[in-house]
Every structure is written in C-alpha cells, then in structure tokens.
Amino acid sequence: MPALNVEFSDRELEDLRQIAKERGTSMKALVREAAAADIARHRALQEGAEAFRRFFASHADQFAAAFPEDEPAVKGEGRVV
C-alpha cells in the first residue's frame, strides 16, 4: 500500500500521542482516520455544490422571477445565463 511521510512539530506530535492514547488507538490509525474523514467531507461538499448548481440551473427562471434585483443587467433580448 502506498505511504506518505508527514512531518509534525514537536507540539503537534505530542498532541497526537495524547489523543491516540486517550482514544486507545495508534497514532497511525488516528492520522489515517482524520485524513479519511477530511476526504469524505471534501467529496460530500463537492457533490452538494454540484447538486445545488444543477438545481439552480433547472430553476433559473423561478429564481430570476423571485429575485429580479439580483439579476445581471441584460443587453438586448433575453436573460444572461
């Protein structure tokens, strides 16, 4: 399995040791769990943003009608999308 060497300050390393001890786990497992949680959060945020973009695009006319003051100025015919 690929690995990654990560450097920590003395203070960070001591904090990691303490947290791992309190949780009854290894430092390696603690750091891996934190990284995996951050990856999952990042993916969820990306998926949520994409779902919002699709929703907004499919309801653009309703948003424009509800919030006309937020619409960009339009030159000529039609709306800018």
PDB file of C-alpha atoms in Angstrom:
ATOM      1  CA  MET A   1       0.000   0.000   0.000  1.00  0.00           C
ATOM      2  CA  PRO A   2       1.389   3.473  -0.841  1.00  0.00           C
ATOM      3  CA  ALA A   3       2.546   5.525   2.125  1.00  0.00           C
ATOM      4  CA  LEU A   4       3.098   9.167   2.937  1.00  0.00           C
ATOM      5  CA  ASN A   5       5.589  10.639   5.350  1.00  0.00           C
ATOM      6  CA  VAL A   6       4.138  13.592   7.230  1.00  0.00           C
ATOM      7  CA  GLU A   7       6.140  15.957   9.396  1.00  0.00           C
ATOM      8  CA  PHE A   8       4.720  17.422  12.605  1.00  0.00           C
ATOM      9  CA  SER A   9       6.062  19.939  15.066  1.00  0.00           C
ATOM     10  CA  ASP A  10       7.078  18.610  18.472  1.00  0.00           C
ATOM     11  CA  ARG A  11       3.894  20.072  19.955  1.00  0.00           C
ATOM     12  CA  GLU A  12       1.670  18.524  17.280  1.00  0.00           C
ATOM     13  CA  LEU A  13       3.354  15.154  17.718  1.00  0.00           C
ATOM     14  CA  GLU A  14       2.860  15.251  21.472  1.00  0.00           C
ATOM     15  CA  ASP A  15      -0.804  16.227  21.000  1.00  0.00           C
ATOM     16  CA  LEU A  16      -1.267  13.338  18.558  1.00  0.00           C
ATOM     17  CA  ARG A  17       0.297  10.917  21.038  1.00  0.00           C
ATOM     18  CA  GLN A  18      -2.002  12.132  23.790  1.00  0.00           C
ATOM     19  CA  ILE A  19      -5.144  11.958  21.650  1.00  0.00           C
ATOM     20  CA  ALA A  20      -4.252   8.481  20.377  1.00  0.00           C
ATOM     21  CA  LYS A  21      -3.643   7.315  23.938  1.00  0.00           C
ATOM     22  CA  GLU A  22      -6.977   8.758  25.113  1.00  0.00           C
ATOM     23  CA  ARG A  23      -8.803   7.035  22.257  1.00  0.00           C
ATOM     24  CA  GLY A  24      -6.961   3.768  22.706  1.00  0.00           C
ATOM     25  CA  THR A  25      -5.641   3.728  19.154  1.00  0.00           C
ATOM     26  CA  SER A  26      -2.337   4.132  17.367  1.00  0.00           C
ATOM     27  CA  MET A  27      -1.065   7.444  16.055  1.00  0.00           C
ATOM     28  CA  LYS A  28      -1.023   5.978  12.557  1.00  0.00           C
ATOM     29  CA  ALA A  29      -4.687   4.972  12.824  1.00  0.00           C
ATOM     30  CA  LEU A  30      -5.600   8.381  14.269  1.00  0.00           C
ATOM     31  CA  VAL A  31      -3.929  10.303  11.426  1.00  0.00           C
ATOM     32  CA  ARG A  32      -5.343   7.976   8.775  1.00  0.00           C
ATOM     33  CA  GLU A  33      -8.852   8.322  10.233  1.00  0.00           C
ATOM     34  CA  ALA A  34      -8.550  12.123  10.237  1.00  0.00           C
ATOM     35  CA  ALA A  35      -7.368  12.162   6.619  1.00  0.00           C
ATOM     36  CA  ALA A  36     -10.129   9.767   5.526  1.00  0.00           C
ATOM     37  CA  ALA A  37     -12.748  11.937   7.263  1.00  0.00           C
ATOM     38  CA  ASP A  38     -11.425  15.043   5.516  1.00  0.00           C
ATOM     39  CA  ILE A  39     -11.513  13.273   2.135  1.00  0.00           C
ATOM     40  CA  ALA A  40     -15.117  12.186   2.755  1.00  0.00           C
ATOM     41  CA  ARG A  41     -16.096  15.725   3.802  1.00  0.00           C
ATOM     42  CA  HIS A  42     -14.437  17.187   0.705  1.00  0.00           C
ATOM     43  CA  ARG A  43     -16.263  14.745  -1.587  1.00  0.00           C
ATOM     44  CA  ALA A  44     -19.587  15.480   0.113  1.00  0.00           C
ATOM     45  CA  LEU A  45     -19.065  19.227  -0.290  1.00  0.00           C
ATOM     46  CA  GLN A  46     -18.234  18.768  -3.978  1.00  0.00           C
ATOM     47  CA  GLU A  47     -21.321  16.604  -4.513  1.00  0.00           C
ATOM     48  CA  GLY A  48     -23.506  19.082  -2.627  1.00  0.00           C
ATOM     49  CA  ALA A  49     -22.192  22.009  -4.648  1.00  0.00           C
ATOM     50  CA  GLU A  50     -22.836  20.143  -7.891  1.00  0.00           C
ATOM     51  CA  ALA A  51     -26.375  19.245  -6.789  1.00  0.00           C
ATOM     52  CA  PHE A  52     -27.000  22.904  -5.944  1.00  0.00           C
ATOM     53  CA  ARG A  53     -25.668  24.032  -9.334  1.00  0.00           C
ATOM     54  CA  ARG A  54     -27.957  21.573 -11.127  1.00  0.00           C
ATOM     55  CA  PHE A  55     -30.937  22.630  -9.007  1.00  0.00           C
ATOM     56  CA  PHE A  56     -30.245  26.325  -9.542  1.00  0.00           C
ATOM     57  CA  ALA A  57     -29.774  25.882 -13.294  1.00  0.00           C
ATOM     58  CA  SER A  58     -33.007  23.923 -13.630  1.00  0.00           C
ATOM     59  CA  HIS A  59     -34.910  26.596 -11.671  1.00  0.00           C
ATOM     60  CA  ALA A  60     -33.140  29.700 -13.004  1.00  0.00           C
ATOM     61  CA  ASP A  61     -36.344  31.277 -14.287  1.00  0.00           C
ATOM     62  CA  GLN A  62     -38.070  30.906 -10.911  1.00  0.00           C
ATOM     63  CA  PHE A  63     -35.073  32.425  -9.117  1.00  0.00           C
ATOM     64  CA  ALA A  64     -34.986  35.293 -11.614  1.00  0.00           C
ATOM     65  CA  ALA A  65     -38.684  35.988 -11.076  1.00  0.00           C
ATOM     66  CA  ALA A  66     -38.388  35.782  -7.284  1.00  0.00           C
ATOM     67  CA  PHE A  67     -35.233  37.910  -7.052  1.00  0.00           C
ATOM     68  CA  PRO A  68     -35.207  40.280 -10.040  1.00  0.00           C
ATOM     69  CA  GLU A  69     -32.911  42.748  -8.281  1.00  0.00           C
ATOM     70  CA  ASP A  70     -30.187  40.083  -8.234  1.00  0.00           C
ATOM     71  CA  GLU A  71     -30.326  39.502 -11.982  1.00  0.00           C
ATOM     72  CA  PRO A  72     -27.419  40.853 -14.055  1.00  0.00           C
ATOM     73  CA  ALA A  73     -28.086  43.708 -16.431  1.00  0.00           C
ATOM     74  CA  VAL A  74     -29.008  42.343 -19.862  1.00  0.00           C
ATOM     75  CA  LYS A  75     -28.104  43.890 -23.217  1.00  0.00           C
ATOM     76  CA  GLY A  76     -30.678  43.174 -25.911  1.00  0.00           C
ATOM     77  CA  GLU A  77     -33.178  40.331 -25.679  1.00  0.00           C
ATOM     78  CA  GLY A  78     -33.328  37.530 -23.128  1.00  0.00           C
ATOM     79  CA  ARG A  79     -31.552  36.793 -19.875  1.00  0.00           C
ATOM     80  CA  VAL A  80     -27.908  36.093 -19.338  1.00  0.00           C
ATOM     81  CA  VAL A  81     -27.498  32.543 -18.018  1.00  0.00           C
TER      82      VAL A  81
END
